[in-house]
C-alpha positions in Angstrom: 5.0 1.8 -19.5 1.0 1.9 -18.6 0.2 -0.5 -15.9 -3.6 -1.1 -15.3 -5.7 -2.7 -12.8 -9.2 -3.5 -13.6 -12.0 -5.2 -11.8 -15.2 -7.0 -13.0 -18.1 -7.8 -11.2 -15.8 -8.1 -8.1 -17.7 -9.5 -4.9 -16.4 -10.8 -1.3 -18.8 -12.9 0.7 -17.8 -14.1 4.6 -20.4 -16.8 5.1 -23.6 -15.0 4.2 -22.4 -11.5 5.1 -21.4 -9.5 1.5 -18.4 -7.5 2.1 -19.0 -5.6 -1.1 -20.6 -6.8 -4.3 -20.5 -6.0 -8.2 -17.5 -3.6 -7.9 -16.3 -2.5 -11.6 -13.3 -0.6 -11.3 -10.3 0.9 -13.7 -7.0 2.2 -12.4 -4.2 2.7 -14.5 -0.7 4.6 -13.6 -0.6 7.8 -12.2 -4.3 6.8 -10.7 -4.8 7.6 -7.0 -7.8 5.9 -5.3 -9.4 6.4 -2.0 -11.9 3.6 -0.3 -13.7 5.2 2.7 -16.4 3.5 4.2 -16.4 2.6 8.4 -14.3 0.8 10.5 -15.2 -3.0 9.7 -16.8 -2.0 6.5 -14.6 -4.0 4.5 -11.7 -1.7 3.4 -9.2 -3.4 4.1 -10.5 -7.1 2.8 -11.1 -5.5 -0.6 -7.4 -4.0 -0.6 -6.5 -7.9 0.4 -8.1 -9.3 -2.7 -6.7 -6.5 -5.3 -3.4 -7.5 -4.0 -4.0 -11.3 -4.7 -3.9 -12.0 -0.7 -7.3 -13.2 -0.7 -9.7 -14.8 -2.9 -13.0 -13.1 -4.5 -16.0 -15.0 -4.2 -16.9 -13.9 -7.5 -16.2 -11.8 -10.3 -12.9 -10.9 -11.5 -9.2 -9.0 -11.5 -7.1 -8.6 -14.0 -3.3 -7.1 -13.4 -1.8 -5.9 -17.3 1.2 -3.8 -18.2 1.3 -2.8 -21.8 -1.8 -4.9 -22.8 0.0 -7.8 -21.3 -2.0 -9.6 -18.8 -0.4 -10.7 -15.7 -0.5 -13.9 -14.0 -2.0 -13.9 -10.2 1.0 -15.9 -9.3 3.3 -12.6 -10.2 1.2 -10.3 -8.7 3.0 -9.4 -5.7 6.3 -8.6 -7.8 4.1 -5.3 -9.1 2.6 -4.8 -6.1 3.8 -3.2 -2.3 1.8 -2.9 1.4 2.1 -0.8 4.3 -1.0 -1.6 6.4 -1.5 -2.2 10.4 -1.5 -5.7 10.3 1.5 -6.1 8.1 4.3 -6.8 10.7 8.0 -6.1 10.6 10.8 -8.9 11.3 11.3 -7.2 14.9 14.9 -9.2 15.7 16.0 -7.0 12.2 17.7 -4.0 12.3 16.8 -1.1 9.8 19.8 -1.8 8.0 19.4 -5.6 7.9 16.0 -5.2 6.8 16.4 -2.9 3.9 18.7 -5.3 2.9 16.9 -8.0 3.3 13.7 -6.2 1.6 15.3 -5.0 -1.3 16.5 -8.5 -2.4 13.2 -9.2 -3.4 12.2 -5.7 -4.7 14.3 -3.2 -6.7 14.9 0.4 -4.8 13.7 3.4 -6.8 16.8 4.4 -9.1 18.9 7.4 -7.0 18.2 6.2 -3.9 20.9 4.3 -1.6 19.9 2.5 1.6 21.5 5.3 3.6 19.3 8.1 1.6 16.3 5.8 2.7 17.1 5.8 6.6 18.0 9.6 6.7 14.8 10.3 4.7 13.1 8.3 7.3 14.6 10.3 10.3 16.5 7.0 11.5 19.6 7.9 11.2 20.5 7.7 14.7 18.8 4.5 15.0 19.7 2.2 12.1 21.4 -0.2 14.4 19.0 -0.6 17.0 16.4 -3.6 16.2 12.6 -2.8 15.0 11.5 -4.4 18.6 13.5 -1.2 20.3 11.1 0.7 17.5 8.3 3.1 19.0 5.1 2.5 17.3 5.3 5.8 14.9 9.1 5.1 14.1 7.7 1.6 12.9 5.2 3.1 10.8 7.9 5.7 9.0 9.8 2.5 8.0 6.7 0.4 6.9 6.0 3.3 4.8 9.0 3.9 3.2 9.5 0.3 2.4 6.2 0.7 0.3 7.2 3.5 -1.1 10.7 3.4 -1.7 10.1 -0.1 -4.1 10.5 0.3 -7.3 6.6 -1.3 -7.9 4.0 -0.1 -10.1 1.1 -0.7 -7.4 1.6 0.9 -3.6 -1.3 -0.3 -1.2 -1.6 2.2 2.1 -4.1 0.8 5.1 -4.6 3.6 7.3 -0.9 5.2 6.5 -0.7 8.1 8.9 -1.9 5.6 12.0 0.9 6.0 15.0 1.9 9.2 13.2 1.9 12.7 15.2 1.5 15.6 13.7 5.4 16.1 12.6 5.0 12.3 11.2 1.6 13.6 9.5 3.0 15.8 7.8 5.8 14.0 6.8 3.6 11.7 5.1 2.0 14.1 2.9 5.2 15.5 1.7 6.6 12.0 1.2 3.5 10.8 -1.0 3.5 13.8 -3.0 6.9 13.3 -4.1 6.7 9.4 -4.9 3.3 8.1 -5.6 3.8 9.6 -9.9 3.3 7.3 -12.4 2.4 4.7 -10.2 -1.4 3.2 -8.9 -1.6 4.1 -5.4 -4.6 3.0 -3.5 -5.5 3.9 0.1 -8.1 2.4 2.9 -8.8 5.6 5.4 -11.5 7.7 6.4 -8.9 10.6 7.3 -9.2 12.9 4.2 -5.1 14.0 5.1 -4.1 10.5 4.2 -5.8 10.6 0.4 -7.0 14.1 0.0 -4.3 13.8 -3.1 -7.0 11.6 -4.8 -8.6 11.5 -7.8 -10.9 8.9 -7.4 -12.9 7.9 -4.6 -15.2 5.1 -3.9 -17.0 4.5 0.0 -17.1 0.3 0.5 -20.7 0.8 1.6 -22.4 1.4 -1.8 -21.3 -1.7 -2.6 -23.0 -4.4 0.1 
């Protein structure tokens, strides 16, 4: 079933700095979109308001699936984040919190919580809490929650930040596998974390 994002007009003002302004855009599934643009460009404020987090100043978004337009309430239900200032419940365990997560959201269909952890590499670790976590091992799991839910939409901020070059790599294998027949959009200027794209856009044509 065809889900679609599209965006009219779309402009972000803080005060009387533009973010970006008059950004018309079309993604439907199996889309992959890269925003570049510098740090502080507004990358990651425009991945806020596609996923409903924040408001546009003006212009509009539309979420449909099938031609069926959907509410900006029920957004998030289509939608999942891994970004670097998305943080994880640090008291959890990995096991309590893909529990927990997956309450909410449905798991892809095949996968069991244990396939999850030992495709993350945590099997040795699923017990400890997230605050015992090094920074890359947090990343692997933010990842994996975003891409292991059964959404049509996966946001990735910057996925590969924390990563070494093992995690890197593991990235690339992972996204090539699970981003099909969904939208996936990603905020970087690292052309390994969206070099899979077919669309591009840089923020800064757009102030």
């Amino acid at each position: 079933m065809q889900f679609k994002i599209q965006l009219e007009e779309a402009s972000k003002r803080f005060q009387y700095e533009w973010i970006f302004k008059n950004l018309n855009l079309s993604l439907v599934s199996g889309d992959s979109l890269a925003v570049t643009g510098g740090n502080g460009s507004g990358k990651s404020t425009l991945l806020k308001c596609i996923s409903g987090s924040i408001p546009l100043t003006s212009g509009k978004i539309n979420y449909s699936k099938e031609n069926q337009e959907i509410p900006e309430s029920n957004w998030f239900s289509s939608l999942s984040i891994a970004a670097p200032y998305m943080e994880l419940p640090e008291e959890f365990t990995l096991i309590e919190l893909l529990n927990f997560h997956f309450k909410f959201k449905n798991c892809l269909s095949g996968l069991s919580i244990d396939q999850i952890i030992s495709i993350l590499y945590l099997d040795q670790h699923s017990e400890k809490q997230i605050s015992q976590y090094s920074s890359g091992m947090k990343q692997r799991v933010k990842l994996g929650i975003a891409l292991f839910s059964d959404v049509d939409l996966i946001f990735l901020d910057e996925p590969t930040s924390n990563l070494d070059k093992k995690g890197i790599q593991w990235y690339q294998d992972l996204i090539e596998k699970y981003r099909y027949n969904r939208i996936t959009l990603i905020c970087s200027n690292e052309p390994r974390e969206y070099e899979f794209c077919n669309q591009k856009i840089n923020i800064e044509d757009y102030k």
